[in-house]
Amino acid sequence: MPYPETEYWNPITETLDPDRLREIQLAKFRRVFAWVYERSPMYRRKYDEAGLRPEDVRTWDDLAKVPLVTKDDYRCQGADPFPYGDTLCVPLEEVTEYHQTSGTTGTPVYQPDTWADWEWFSELWATILWAQGYRPTDRVFFPFGYHVFIAFWTAHYGAERLGCEVVPGGVLGTRERLLKMRELKTNAFMATPTYVLGMAETARKDLGADPREWGIERITCAGEPGASVPTTKKRMQDAWGCPVYDHVGATEVGAWGFECRHQPGGQHVIESMFLVELLELDADRPVTRPGVPGRIVITAFDRRAQPCVRFDTKDVSMWAADGCGCGRTWRILEGGVHGRVDHITKVKGVLFSPVTVEEVVRSFEELDGEFEIFVEKRGDLDHITLKVELPDGLAPPDRDNLLKELASRLRWKTQLNFDIQPQPYGSLPRYQVKARRFHDLRKKGGV
């Protein structure tokens, strides 16, 4: 157990010499490749079709031969051993934990874990939380519904692993959660960026109180890019009067990246337990130069029941040029996760990311930060609409000037003209988990 004065949860792995780290990563990759080849019919089929066996993967250059895995490969689930089918790598009786993806991009993926997997997952979160300043003296509140989704389940156990006192929010409503946090004097909590801002709004509107009165010392976010968007991060930090830290993970992969308390403008990759690769957005060639966007492909080295080997997350990021003042030797993804490949699209021939709109909207103190984006075809032309909520009582000329300035900043940041449609305060959806603010109506399903 680390001592409170140390910077690192695991000083050895977090400060490894990069060359030694690469040796360990290659050895771990070869081990997990052999594991899934021998135990998962789904992986074995893919590798046999590619003419690849475990003995063929010996060097770093050989990794590029290993086929990528996507969510579509999990469509073999639902068969025996039920419900995991050909993805399961252990006997069914060894599975102790069940979770699933949210299904926002299709049929949910069922994720089994053994008890060893669950310990591994909580170790990841202990690494993350320690780096963000959590200590055994903290009383941490979890304001989320404990559901079949992974959400903050493992963060809960990671906080316990550190020795924190954990208060589950469960089925409480937002108002009741805030009251319980104030009653128990909790000093930290974890939520999506949307819900962090939503809780602050409820504190002000329903309880007539300043969120800073709660005495929160740190907040950890997940589920959305918002905590790595400077204007959203500032809005959250200003609301609660404390640092807000980002983290990134996925049900299929695990908790693989985090922002430390030095806040270097990006997220450390937990490279002792994951291999993170960046590939070109529209090809499978590697991206190694800093500042160049790429698709995030991840291998989880130490998961047993259903590992991911070269899993194409469809998320986008870029390598940072510099390290961090914390002294960790793990690489940094600049700006964290920027969004998804399927949300980065061309509108009127211009490459567009919804995260840019979030950054602009939340730069306006007059706006509450809620918005919805719609892209549709009108005749042969793309049309992009932005719905934003205006504060009550805002009248001309202030209203007109605000909308004009919003349109101008959006044009400057995106090179696009938006059809801005003001909405009454409180009329747009509020989200507690992942927000779905971008709707591409040109695509089937409109999301």
Coordinates of C-alpha atoms in Angstrom, one line a residue, residues 1-12 14-15 126-127 129-136 162 261-262 326 328:
M1 CA 0.0 0.0 0.0
P2 CA 1.6 3.3 -1.0
Y3 CA 2.1 6.0 1.5
P4 CA 0.1 9.3 1.2
E5 CA 3.2 11.4 0.5
T6 CA 4.1 9.4 -2.7
E7 CA 3.1 10.6 -6.1
Y8 CA 2.5 7.2 -7.5
W9 CA 0.2 4.3 -6.7
N10 CA 2.8 1.9 -8.3
P11 CA 6.2 3.8 -8.5
I12 CA 7.9 1.0 -10.4
E14 CA 4.6 4.3 -13.5
T15 CA 8.2 5.4 -13.9
A126 CA -6.7 2.8 -7.8
T127 CA -3.9 4.0 -10.1
L129 CA -7.6 7.9 -8.4
W130 CA -4.3 8.1 -6.6
A131 CA -2.8 10.1 -9.4
Q132 CA -5.7 12.5 -9.0
G133 CA -5.1 13.1 -5.4
Y134 CA -7.6 10.7 -3.8
R135 CA -6.4 9.4 -0.4
P136 CA -7.8 7.2 2.4
L162 CA -7.4 3.1 -1.8
R261 CA -3.5 16.2 -10.8
H262 CA -0.8 18.1 -12.7
C326 CA 4.4 14.4 -12.6
R328 CA 5.4 9.4 -15.2

